[in-house]
Amino acid sequence: MKDKGKRLLAVVLSMLLLSGCIGQNQQQSTERTEDSAFTESKENLEVHFIDVGQGDATLIRQGEHAMLIDAGDNSKGTAVQAYLQMQNIEKLDYVIGTHPDSDHIGGLDVILYKFEWDTVMMPDVDKDTRTYEDVIKVIQDKNRQVTVPKAGETYSLGMAEFTIVCPQKNDYGDNSNNYSIGLRLEFGENHFLFTGDAEEEAEQDMLASGMDLSADVFKAAHHGSDTANTEDFLETVDPDAVVISCGVENSYGHPRAAVMNQLRQMGVEVYRTDEQGTIVVYSDGENIIWNCSASESWKAGEPTVSDAGQETSQLQEELQKEPGQEVDNAAYVLNTNTGKFHKPSCSSVEQISEKNREYTNKSREEMIEAGYEPCKRCNP
Ligand SMILES: [Zn+2]
Ligand SMILES: [Zn+2]
């Protein structure tokens, strides 16, 4: 028993090192782990709320099985790729693009190129953006098809199971958020609810459906916006904890004050990626433990743009497509087809197709040793 505890501690501590939860949180989390009746096992369920700034990306693992819900915006694809590789993920049973907004599916093309996957799920709604086309193109290039799940359907992920809770309707006009694919994940006695960016109308439809929406952990809809997370809905879900995935000082003012006040009043613990970085939750089917302590700031965002405006998000989406953005953290960009490597700022980089493009932090010498040739234009 003692050894088991130590092993769990080691796992949790190594997770802490990889995640943004450090300092005081680390101490508290250690204490928690020792107190808890949690049973450590490779067969536990893990939910990783990956910090992708303003956007969503959630990795769920159970035993050998894994699934990814969203992959952040266009600039985060490689970061999500790196996170999955660090977790030794080779294959994803499911990849879900909740809805075609860039802060959810922007990084998905990279993931779909770089990993093996069984099923890709997206709602039956398209968007006339390059981001959306990029995702569809990878799926077509691989001769695969999108699965459009229906509310009420159940899928298994190893010993876990998930039920599609939304969209409940085929038509929500041009509000892309309301088409979000949502699911309730069940592992033993623990439940997790994810509803993408589903707003009030979609929440009302979920409530009207009579489906079981109760959950121990709810990922706040639409990054904690008050266009979602209505009082009725939160009370029905009745979560112990809520995770908010949003960017530091994002212009949408997420999470909104009304939502934070409601959660505080309900006595719900709040975890947030803007303050805590990547957040990881472990479930043994009975108990849930976290890799950091709950946020106690209760801080609401300050909006500088409307979070309902479709035009704003489209404009931002096109800006995000500017070359160079995606490669912020890489030393070099490789073209696996030509065998050349480039500086991230090289004008040739944007011409490299996603399929042949890779990022590396290896040194110039290492690249040459590996048989790569420096680009003559940018002289890396
Ligand atoms: Zn979003
Ligand atoms: Zn959205």
mmCIF file of C-alpha atoms and ligand atoms in Angstrom:
data_model
loop_
_atom_site.group_PDB
_atom_site.id
_atom_site.type_symbol
_atom_site.label_atom_id
_atom_site.label_comp_id
_atom_site.label_asym_id
_atom_site.label_seq_id
_atom_site.Cartn_x
_atom_site.Cartn_y
_atom_site.Cartn_z
ATOM 1 C CA MET A 1 0.000 0.000 0.000
ATOM 2 C CA LYS A 2 2.836 2.288 0.933
ATOM 3 C CA ASP A 3 4.661 1.594 -2.328
ATOM 4 C CA LYS A 4 1.507 2.192 -4.236
ATOM 5 C CA GLY A 5 1.117 5.585 -2.601
ATOM 6 C CA LYS A 6 4.675 6.476 -3.473
ATOM 7 C CA ARG A 7 4.235 5.418 -7.049
ATOM 8 C CA LEU A 8 1.131 7.529 -7.392
ATOM 9 C CA LEU A 9 2.982 10.413 -5.849
ATOM 10 C CA ALA A 10 5.728 10.013 -8.427
ATOM 11 C CA VAL A 11 3.182 9.983 -11.241
ATOM 12 C CA VAL A 12 1.412 13.044 -9.919
ATOM 13 C CA LEU A 13 4.672 14.896 -9.338
ATOM 14 C CA SER A 14 5.937 14.166 -12.808
ATOM 15 C CA MET A 15 2.622 15.402 -14.183
ATOM 16 C CA LEU A 16 3.050 18.575 -12.180
ATOM 17 C CA LEU A 17 6.448 19.140 -13.710
ATOM 18 C CA LEU A 18 4.989 18.778 -17.171
ATOM 19 C CA SER A 19 2.051 21.000 -16.438
ATOM 20 C CA GLY A 20 1.712 24.577 -15.391
ATOM 21 C CA CYS A 21 0.709 23.753 -11.852
ATOM 22 C CA ILE A 22 3.686 24.583 -9.703
ATOM 23 C CA GLY A 23 4.742 26.095 -6.408
ATOM 24 C CA GLN A 24 2.131 26.184 -3.707
ATOM 25 C CA ASN A 25 -0.242 24.046 -5.703
ATOM 26 C CA GLN A 26 2.280 21.270 -5.852
ATOM 27 C CA GLN A 27 2.475 21.090 -2.083
ATOM 28 C CA GLN A 28 -1.277 21.038 -1.674
ATOM 29 C CA SER A 29 -1.792 18.456 -4.350
ATOM 30 C CA THR A 30 0.715 16.146 -2.672
ATOM 31 C CA GLU A 31 -1.186 16.402 0.576
ATOM 32 C CA ARG A 32 -4.431 15.702 -1.138
ATOM 33 C CA THR A 33 -3.105 12.610 -2.799
ATOM 34 C CA GLU A 34 -1.986 11.108 0.480
ATOM 35 C CA ASP A 35 -5.313 11.818 2.136
ATOM 36 C CA SER A 36 -7.441 10.474 -0.623
ATOM 37 C CA ALA A 37 -8.866 6.983 -0.915
ATOM 38 C CA PHE A 38 -7.766 7.062 -4.532
ATOM 39 C CA THR A 39 -6.580 3.784 -6.034
ATOM 40 C CA GLU A 40 -3.666 4.171 -8.375
ATOM 41 C CA SER A 41 -3.800 2.078 -11.526
ATOM 42 C CA LYS A 42 -2.792 2.277 -15.147
ATOM 43 C CA GLU A 43 -6.447 1.665 -15.857
ATOM 44 C CA ASN A 44 -7.560 4.959 -14.335
ATOM 45 C CA LEU A 45 -9.303 7.558 -16.403
ATOM 46 C CA GLU A 46 -7.287 10.699 -17.099
ATOM 47 C CA VAL A 47 -8.679 13.956 -18.410
ATOM 48 C CA HIS A 48 -6.134 16.551 -19.534
ATOM 49 C CA PHE A 49 -7.422 20.074 -20.079
ATOM 50 C CA ILE A 50 -4.526 21.227 -22.224
ATOM 51 C CA ASP A 51 -3.654 24.900 -21.934
ATOM 52 C CA VAL A 52 -4.080 26.303 -25.452
ATOM 53 C CA GLY A 53 -4.703 29.921 -24.496
ATOM 54 C CA GLN A 54 -8.097 31.091 -25.768
ATOM 55 C CA GLY A 55 -9.576 27.839 -27.053
ATOM 56 C CA ASP A 56 -10.188 24.222 -26.110
ATOM 57 C CA ALA A 57 -8.198 21.003 -26.286
ATOM 58 C CA THR A 58 -8.993 18.063 -24.036
ATOM 59 C CA LEU A 59 -7.236 14.709 -24.009
ATOM 60 C CA ILE A 60 -9.013 11.766 -22.391
ATOM 61 C CA ARG A 61 -7.196 8.491 -21.698
ATOM 62 C CA GLN A 62 -8.388 5.190 -20.347
ATOM 63 C CA GLY A 63 -5.891 2.345 -20.376
ATOM 64 C CA GLU A 64 -4.597 2.024 -23.932
ATOM 65 C CA HIS A 65 -7.422 4.152 -25.294
ATOM 66 C CA ALA A 66 -7.391 7.858 -25.989
ATOM 67 C CA MET A 67 -9.499 10.587 -27.452
ATOM 68 C CA LEU A 68 -9.040 14.251 -28.195
ATOM 69 C CA ILE A 69 -11.782 16.843 -28.085
ATOM 70 C CA ASP A 70 -10.665 19.927 -30.076
ATOM 71 C CA ALA A 71 -7.071 21.071 -30.637
ATOM 72 C CA GLY A 72 -6.889 24.813 -29.996
ATOM 73 C CA ASP A 73 -6.485 27.414 -32.711
ATOM 74 C CA ASN A 74 -4.235 27.310 -35.769
ATOM 75 C CA SER A 75 -1.196 28.398 -33.786
ATOM 76 C CA LYS A 76 -1.617 25.584 -31.227
ATOM 77 C CA GLY A 77 -1.650 22.470 -33.435
ATOM 78 C CA THR A 78 2.029 21.719 -32.927
ATOM 79 C CA ALA A 79 1.839 22.388 -29.176
ATOM 80 C CA VAL A 80 -1.037 19.913 -28.859
ATOM 81 C CA GLN A 81 0.911 17.467 -31.042
ATOM 82 C CA ALA A 82 3.915 17.832 -28.702
ATOM 83 C CA TYR A 83 1.728 17.305 -25.629
ATOM 84 C CA LEU A 84 0.246 14.096 -27.056
ATOM 85 C CA GLN A 85 3.718 12.842 -27.995
ATOM 86 C CA MET A 86 4.941 13.569 -24.473
ATOM 87 C CA GLN A 87 2.070 11.411 -23.270
ATOM 88 C CA ASN A 88 3.242 8.654 -25.645
ATOM 89 C CA ILE A 89 -0.004 8.753 -27.572
ATOM 90 C CA GLU A 90 0.353 7.070 -30.949
ATOM 91 C CA LYS A 91 -3.245 6.491 -31.821
ATOM 92 C CA LEU A 92 -6.479 8.225 -30.968
ATOM 93 C CA ASP A 93 -9.670 6.183 -30.879
ATOM 94 C CA TYR A 94 -11.708 9.349 -31.401
ATOM 95 C CA VAL A 95 -10.929 12.867 -32.528
ATOM 96 C CA ILE A 96 -13.795 15.290 -32.019
ATOM 97 C CA GLY A 97 -14.012 18.741 -33.580
ATOM 98 C CA THR A 98 -16.886 20.101 -31.491
ATOM 99 C CA HIS A 99 -17.784 22.834 -33.997
ATOM 100 C CA PRO A 100 -16.017 24.589 -36.867
ATOM 101 C CA ASP A 101 -14.731 27.647 -34.944
ATOM 102 C CA SER A 102 -10.991 28.201 -35.228
ATOM 103 C CA ASP A 103 -10.314 28.144 -31.469
ATOM 104 C CA HIS A 104 -11.499 24.513 -31.500
ATOM 105 C CA ILE A 105 -10.578 22.982 -34.846
ATOM 106 C CA GLY A 106 -7.659 25.252 -35.838
ATOM 107 C CA GLY A 107 -5.024 22.767 -34.647
ATOM 108 C CA LEU A 108 -6.969 19.704 -35.721
ATOM 109 C CA ASP A 109 -5.407 19.382 -39.188
ATOM 110 C CA VAL A 110 -1.963 18.891 -37.618
ATOM 111 C CA ILE A 111 -3.283 16.205 -35.256
ATOM 112 C CA LEU A 112 -5.139 14.368 -38.024
ATOM 113 C CA TYR A 113 -1.960 14.346 -40.158
ATOM 114 C CA LYS A 114 0.426 13.342 -37.427
ATOM 115 C CA PHE A 115 -1.475 10.641 -35.515
ATOM 116 C CA GLU A 116 -3.288 7.448 -36.311
ATOM 117 C CA TRP A 117 -6.962 7.687 -35.521
ATOM 118 C CA ASP A 118 -10.081 5.547 -35.817
ATOM 119 C CA THR A 119 -12.996 7.965 -35.840
ATOM 120 C CA VAL A 120 -13.281 11.682 -36.437
ATOM 121 C CA MET A 121 -16.508 13.322 -35.316
ATOM 122 C CA MET A 122 -17.794 16.714 -36.346
ATOM 123 C CA PRO A 123 -21.282 18.231 -36.406
ATOM 124 C CA ASP A 124 -23.192 18.544 -39.669
ATOM 125 C CA VAL A 125 -22.392 22.203 -40.254
ATOM 126 C CA ASP A 126 -19.663 23.732 -42.359
ATOM 127 C CA LYS A 127 -17.909 27.057 -42.344
ATOM 128 C CA ASP A 128 -16.437 28.944 -45.240
ATOM 129 C CA THR A 129 -12.978 29.387 -43.756
ATOM 130 C CA ARG A 130 -9.559 28.101 -44.614
ATOM 131 C CA THR A 131 -9.303 26.562 -41.157
ATOM 132 C CA TYR A 132 -12.355 24.404 -41.805
ATOM 133 C CA GLU A 133 -11.203 23.497 -45.318
ATOM 134 C CA ASP A 134 -7.788 22.441 -43.957
ATOM 135 C CA VAL A 135 -9.409 19.954 -41.589
ATOM 136 C CA ILE A 136 -11.722 18.527 -44.254
ATOM 137 C CA LYS A 137 -8.804 18.253 -46.663
ATOM 138 C CA VAL A 138 -6.761 16.033 -44.321
ATOM 139 C CA ILE A 139 -9.721 13.731 -43.834
ATOM 140 C CA GLN A 140 -10.246 13.535 -47.613
ATOM 141 C CA ASP A 141 -6.511 13.029 -48.261
ATOM 142 C CA LYS A 142 -6.637 10.050 -45.940
ATOM 143 C CA ASN A 143 -9.723 8.716 -47.717
ATOM 144 C CA ARG A 144 -11.687 8.828 -44.517
ATOM 145 C CA GLN A 145 -15.108 10.118 -43.567
ATOM 146 C CA VAL A 146 -16.492 12.313 -40.846
ATOM 147 C CA THR A 147 -18.851 10.643 -38.393
ATOM 148 C CA VAL A 148 -21.753 12.894 -37.422
ATOM 149 C CA PRO A 149 -22.880 11.622 -34.013
ATOM 150 C CA LYS A 150 -26.487 11.884 -32.865
ATOM 151 C CA ALA A 151 -27.700 12.846 -29.419
ATOM 152 C CA GLY A 152 -28.348 9.733 -27.355
ATOM 153 C CA GLU A 153 -25.714 7.552 -29.056
ATOM 154 C CA THR A 154 -23.215 5.852 -26.789
ATOM 155 C CA TYR A 155 -19.603 4.989 -27.599
ATOM 156 C CA SER A 156 -16.987 3.172 -25.580
ATOM 157 C CA LEU A 157 -13.480 4.292 -24.748
ATOM 158 C CA GLY A 158 -11.901 1.270 -23.083
ATOM 159 C CA MET A 159 -13.727 0.840 -19.799
ATOM 160 C CA ALA A 160 -15.214 4.304 -20.049
ATOM 161 C CA GLU A 161 -18.286 5.175 -22.047
ATOM 162 C CA PHE A 162 -19.626 8.399 -23.433
ATOM 163 C CA THR A 163 -23.071 9.512 -24.528
ATOM 164 C CA ILE A 164 -23.643 12.285 -27.027
ATOM 165 C CA VAL A 165 -25.759 14.994 -25.364
ATOM 166 C CA CYS A 166 -25.778 17.615 -28.133
ATOM 167 C CA PRO A 167 -26.504 18.963 -30.689
ATOM 168 C CA GLN A 168 -30.139 18.068 -30.113
ATOM 169 C CA LYS A 169 -31.284 19.746 -33.361
ATOM 170 C CA ASN A 170 -29.996 19.915 -36.938
ATOM 171 C CA ASP A 171 -30.611 23.616 -37.373
ATOM 172 C CA TYR A 172 -29.374 26.427 -35.170
ATOM 173 C CA GLY A 173 -29.178 28.990 -37.955
ATOM 174 C CA ASP A 174 -25.761 30.557 -38.296
ATOM 175 C CA ASN A 175 -24.761 30.314 -34.631
ATOM 176 C CA SER A 176 -21.927 27.820 -35.021
ATOM 177 C CA ASN A 177 -21.510 27.418 -31.240
ATOM 178 C CA ASN A 178 -24.933 25.825 -30.863
ATOM 179 C CA TYR A 179 -23.971 22.978 -33.216
ATOM 180 C CA SER A 180 -21.274 21.912 -30.719
ATOM 181 C CA ILE A 181 -20.919 18.201 -30.116
ATOM 182 C CA GLY A 182 -21.238 17.574 -26.387
ATOM 183 C CA LEU A 183 -20.792 14.378 -24.428
ATOM 184 C CA ARG A 184 -21.192 12.926 -20.975
ATOM 185 C CA LEU A 185 -18.334 10.631 -20.104
ATOM 186 C CA GLU A 186 -18.925 7.871 -17.600
ATOM 187 C CA PHE A 187 -16.225 5.973 -15.737
ATOM 188 C CA GLY A 188 -17.532 3.887 -12.842
ATOM 189 C CA GLU A 189 -19.377 6.315 -10.630
ATOM 190 C CA ASN A 190 -17.670 9.393 -12.019
ATOM 191 C CA HIS A 191 -19.082 11.596 -14.761
ATOM 192 C CA PHE A 192 -17.620 14.397 -16.847
ATOM 193 C CA LEU A 193 -19.648 16.713 -19.071
ATOM 194 C CA PHE A 194 -18.304 18.555 -22.126
ATOM 195 C CA THR A 195 -20.531 20.789 -24.252
ATOM 196 C CA GLY A 196 -18.058 22.705 -26.431
ATOM 197 C CA ASP A 197 -19.347 26.231 -26.995
ATOM 198 C CA ALA A 198 -23.057 25.277 -26.799
ATOM 199 C CA GLU A 199 -24.984 28.398 -25.824
ATOM 200 C CA GLU A 200 -28.279 29.017 -24.044
ATOM 201 C CA GLU A 201 -30.558 27.699 -26.809
ATOM 202 C CA ALA A 202 -28.620 24.454 -27.040
ATOM 203 C CA GLU A 203 -28.565 24.158 -23.242
ATOM 204 C CA GLN A 204 -32.359 24.555 -23.166
ATOM 205 C CA ASP A 205 -32.685 21.780 -25.750
ATOM 206 C CA MET A 206 -30.467 19.491 -23.671
ATOM 207 C CA LEU A 207 -32.583 20.186 -20.589
ATOM 208 C CA ALA A 208 -35.789 19.543 -22.554
ATOM 209 C CA SER A 209 -34.444 16.218 -23.813
ATOM 210 C CA GLY A 210 -34.554 14.822 -20.289
ATOM 211 C CA MET A 211 -31.116 13.247 -20.720
ATOM 212 C CA ASP A 212 -29.015 12.722 -17.630
ATOM 213 C CA LEU A 213 -26.623 15.677 -17.570
ATOM 214 C CA SER A 214 -25.364 15.358 -14.005
ATOM 215 C CA ALA A 215 -21.591 15.380 -13.651
ATOM 216 C CA ASP A 216 -18.832 15.562 -11.071
ATOM 217 C CA VAL A 217 -16.800 17.722 -13.419
ATOM 218 C CA PHE A 218 -18.212 20.095 -16.038
ATOM 219 C CA LYS A 219 -16.018 21.845 -18.565
ATOM 220 C CA ALA A 220 -17.615 25.287 -18.608
ATOM 221 C CA ALA A 221 -19.278 25.873 -21.973
ATOM 222 C CA HIS A 222 -17.934 28.550 -24.319
ATOM 223 C CA HIS A 223 -14.897 29.334 -22.129
ATOM 224 C CA GLY A 224 -17.091 30.516 -19.271
ATOM 225 C CA SER A 225 -19.144 32.951 -21.365
ATOM 226 C CA ASP A 226 -22.522 34.108 -20.091
ATOM 227 C CA THR A 227 -24.063 33.286 -23.482
ATOM 228 C CA ALA A 228 -23.930 29.755 -22.010
ATOM 229 C CA ASN A 229 -23.660 28.238 -18.506
ATOM 230 C CA THR A 230 -27.166 29.386 -17.628
ATOM 231 C CA GLU A 231 -28.376 28.959 -14.070
ATOM 232 C CA ASP A 232 -30.912 26.230 -14.990
ATOM 233 C CA PHE A 233 -28.300 24.282 -16.818
ATOM 234 C CA LEU A 234 -25.635 24.543 -14.113
ATOM 235 C CA GLU A 235 -28.129 23.514 -11.465
ATOM 236 C CA THR A 236 -29.128 20.448 -13.451
ATOM 237 C CA VAL A 237 -25.519 19.419 -14.083
ATOM 238 C CA ASP A 238 -24.819 20.121 -10.409
ATOM 239 C CA PRO A 239 -21.046 19.737 -10.710
ATOM 240 C CA ASP A 240 -18.554 19.564 -7.828
ATOM 241 C CA ALA A 241 -15.981 21.222 -10.048
ATOM 242 C CA VAL A 242 -15.894 23.284 -13.225
ATOM 243 C CA VAL A 243 -12.916 23.684 -15.540
ATOM 244 C CA ILE A 244 -12.676 26.868 -17.586
ATOM 245 C CA SER A 245 -10.460 26.789 -20.678
ATOM 246 C CA CYS A 246 -9.626 30.363 -21.666
ATOM 247 C CA GLY A 247 -6.718 32.638 -22.525
ATOM 248 C CA VAL A 248 -4.990 35.041 -20.141
ATOM 249 C CA GLU A 249 -6.784 38.402 -20.344
ATOM 250 C CA ASN A 250 -8.680 37.307 -23.463
ATOM 251 C CA SER A 251 -10.549 40.028 -25.324
ATOM 252 C CA TYR A 252 -13.912 38.248 -24.917
ATOM 253 C CA GLY A 253 -13.834 38.759 -21.150
ATOM 254 C CA HIS A 254 -14.099 35.008 -20.467
ATOM 255 C CA PRO A 255 -14.992 33.859 -17.916
ATOM 256 C CA ARG A 256 -17.824 36.322 -17.394
ATOM 257 C CA ALA A 257 -18.687 37.727 -13.968
ATOM 258 C CA ALA A 258 -22.266 36.376 -13.989
ATOM 259 C CA VAL A 259 -20.991 32.826 -14.463
ATOM 260 C CA MET A 260 -18.293 33.168 -11.809
ATOM 261 C CA ASN A 261 -20.852 34.536 -9.331
ATOM 262 C CA GLN A 262 -23.236 31.688 -10.041
ATOM 263 C CA LEU A 263 -20.516 29.068 -9.534
ATOM 264 C CA ARG A 264 -19.363 30.680 -6.329
ATOM 265 C CA GLN A 265 -22.900 30.787 -5.015
ATOM 266 C CA MET A 266 -23.349 27.097 -5.837
ATOM 267 C CA GLY A 267 -20.147 26.237 -3.965
ATOM 268 C CA VAL A 268 -18.497 24.785 -7.063
ATOM 269 C CA GLU A 269 -14.700 24.466 -7.230
ATOM 270 C CA VAL A 270 -13.239 26.270 -10.231
ATOM 271 C CA TYR A 271 -10.114 25.294 -12.157
ATOM 272 C CA ARG A 272 -8.931 27.477 -15.043
ATOM 273 C CA THR A 273 -6.250 27.106 -17.683
ATOM 274 C CA ASP A 274 -5.524 30.862 -17.847
ATOM 275 C CA GLU A 275 -4.330 30.753 -14.243
ATOM 276 C CA GLN A 276 -3.178 27.173 -13.814
ATOM 277 C CA GLY A 277 -1.952 26.044 -17.216
ATOM 278 C CA THR A 278 -2.713 22.474 -18.202
ATOM 279 C CA ILE A 279 -5.015 20.801 -15.681
ATOM 280 C CA VAL A 280 -5.126 17.030 -15.236
ATOM 281 C CA VAL A 281 -7.841 15.056 -13.442
ATOM 282 C CA TYR A 282 -7.590 11.387 -12.497
ATOM 283 C CA SER A 283 -10.525 9.115 -11.717
ATOM 284 C CA ASP A 284 -10.409 5.551 -10.372
ATOM 285 C CA GLY A 285 -14.138 5.232 -10.961
ATOM 286 C CA GLU A 286 -15.023 6.412 -7.465
ATOM 287 C CA ASN A 287 -12.709 9.232 -6.507
ATOM 288 C CA ILE A 288 -11.353 12.155 -8.441
ATOM 289 C CA ILE A 289 -8.007 13.821 -7.878
ATOM 290 C CA TRP A 290 -6.506 16.900 -9.509
ATOM 291 C CA ASN A 291 -2.932 17.851 -10.299
ATOM 292 C CA CYS A 292 -3.422 21.256 -8.685
ATOM 293 C CA SER A 293 -5.685 23.010 -6.212
ATOM 294 C CA ALA A 294 -8.777 24.901 -7.239
ATOM 295 C CA SER A 295 -8.414 28.542 -8.237
ATOM 296 C CA GLU A 296 -9.530 30.912 -5.573
ATOM 297 C CA SER A 297 -9.267 34.141 -7.538
ATOM 298 C CA TRP A 298 -12.925 34.220 -8.712
ATOM 299 C CA LYS A 299 -11.631 36.693 -11.248
ATOM 300 C CA ALA A 300 -13.893 37.571 -14.169
ATOM 301 C CA GLY A 301 -12.646 38.717 -17.560
ATOM 302 C CA GLU A 302 -12.890 42.224 -18.996
ATOM 303 C CA PRO A 303 -14.479 42.107 -22.451
ATOM 304 C CA THR A 304 -13.025 44.357 -25.139
ATOM 305 C CA VAL A 305 -14.898 42.682 -28.025
ATOM 306 C CA SER A 306 -18.261 40.962 -28.244
ATOM 307 C CA ASP A 307 -18.162 37.210 -27.759
ATOM 308 C CA ALA A 308 -21.227 36.762 -29.946
ATOM 309 C CA GLY A 309 -19.800 38.513 -33.018
ATOM 310 C CA GLN A 310 -19.130 36.049 -35.812
ATOM 311 C CA GLU A 311 -17.291 38.709 -37.862
ATOM 312 C CA THR A 312 -14.781 39.331 -35.101
ATOM 313 C CA SER A 313 -13.909 35.695 -34.812
ATOM 314 C CA GLN A 314 -13.570 35.306 -38.564
ATOM 315 C CA LEU A 315 -11.266 38.272 -38.740
ATOM 316 C CA GLN A 316 -9.143 36.866 -35.931
ATOM 317 C CA GLU A 317 -9.160 33.523 -37.662
ATOM 318 C CA GLU A 318 -7.682 34.966 -40.835
ATOM 319 C CA LEU A 319 -5.075 36.858 -38.805
ATOM 320 C CA GLN A 320 -4.105 33.622 -37.090
ATOM 321 C CA LYS A 321 -3.359 32.150 -40.470
ATOM 322 C CA GLU A 322 -0.499 34.600 -41.010
ATOM 323 C CA PRO A 323 2.645 32.625 -41.713
ATOM 324 C CA GLY A 324 5.076 32.337 -38.866
ATOM 325 C CA GLN A 325 2.446 32.207 -36.121
ATOM 326 C CA GLU A 326 2.270 28.474 -35.996
ATOM 327 C CA VAL A 327 5.973 28.061 -35.486
ATOM 328 C CA ASP A 328 6.557 30.403 -32.575
ATOM 329 C CA ASN A 329 8.404 27.857 -30.503
ATOM 330 C CA ALA A 330 10.295 25.873 -33.095
ATOM 331 C CA ALA A 331 13.943 26.490 -34.033
ATOM 332 C CA TYR A 332 13.539 25.188 -37.590
ATOM 333 C CA VAL A 333 10.845 24.081 -39.978
ATOM 334 C CA LEU A 334 11.535 21.016 -42.126
ATOM 335 C CA ASN A 335 10.161 20.036 -45.461
ATOM 336 C CA THR A 336 10.152 16.244 -45.229
ATOM 337 C CA ASN A 337 9.564 16.081 -48.976
ATOM 338 C CA THR A 338 12.557 18.153 -50.176
ATOM 339 C CA GLY A 339 14.809 17.418 -47.191
ATOM 340 C CA LYS A 340 15.465 21.124 -46.611
ATOM 341 C CA PHE A 341 15.176 23.006 -43.338
ATOM 342 C CA HIS A 342 14.191 26.629 -42.893
ATOM 343 C CA LYS A 343 14.038 29.402 -40.356
ATOM 344 C CA PRO A 344 10.420 29.764 -39.123
ATOM 345 C CA SER A 345 10.377 33.239 -40.695
ATOM 346 C CA CYS A 346 11.440 31.987 -44.171
ATOM 347 C CA SER A 347 8.996 32.907 -46.906
ATOM 348 C CA SER A 348 9.161 29.346 -48.264
ATOM 349 C CA VAL A 349 7.629 27.948 -45.098
ATOM 350 C CA GLU A 350 4.077 28.885 -45.988
ATOM 351 C CA GLN A 351 4.400 26.986 -49.266
ATOM 352 C CA ILE A 352 5.254 23.710 -47.527
ATOM 353 C CA SER A 353 2.118 21.607 -47.377
ATOM 354 C CA GLU A 354 0.923 20.614 -43.916
ATOM 355 C CA LYS A 355 1.671 17.006 -44.782
ATOM 356 C CA ASN A 356 5.371 17.612 -45.384
ATOM 357 C CA ARG A 357 5.892 20.265 -42.732
ATOM 358 C CA GLU A 358 7.543 19.447 -39.414
ATOM 359 C CA TYR A 359 8.914 21.543 -36.606
ATOM 360 C CA THR A 360 12.041 20.876 -34.630
ATOM 361 C CA ASN A 361 14.158 22.295 -31.868
ATOM 362 C CA LYS A 362 17.249 20.362 -32.966
ATOM 363 C CA SER A 363 20.443 22.316 -33.682
ATOM 364 C CA ARG A 364 21.693 23.194 -37.170
ATOM 365 C CA GLU A 365 24.465 20.601 -36.838
ATOM 366 C CA GLU A 366 22.033 17.886 -35.810
ATOM 367 C CA MET A 367 19.815 18.691 -38.779
ATOM 368 C CA ILE A 368 22.716 18.441 -41.223
ATOM 369 C CA GLU A 369 23.868 15.231 -39.586
ATOM 370 C CA ALA A 370 20.357 13.858 -40.040
ATOM 371 C CA GLY A 371 20.720 14.504 -43.777
ATOM 372 C CA TYR A 372 18.814 17.805 -44.016
ATOM 373 C CA GLU A 373 20.067 20.649 -46.163
ATOM 374 C CA PRO A 374 19.826 24.332 -45.093
ATOM 375 C CA CYS A 375 17.523 26.443 -47.285
ATOM 376 C CA LYS A 376 19.513 28.733 -49.559
ATOM 377 C CA ARG A 377 17.028 31.556 -49.208
ATOM 378 C CA CYS A 378 16.968 31.969 -45.406
ATOM 379 C CA ASN A 379 20.371 30.429 -44.560
ATOM 380 C CA PRO A 380 19.385 28.822 -41.273
HETATM 381 ZN ZN ZN B 1 -14.617 28.515 -28.460
HETATM 382 ZN ZN ZN B 2 -17.172 28.723 -30.893
#
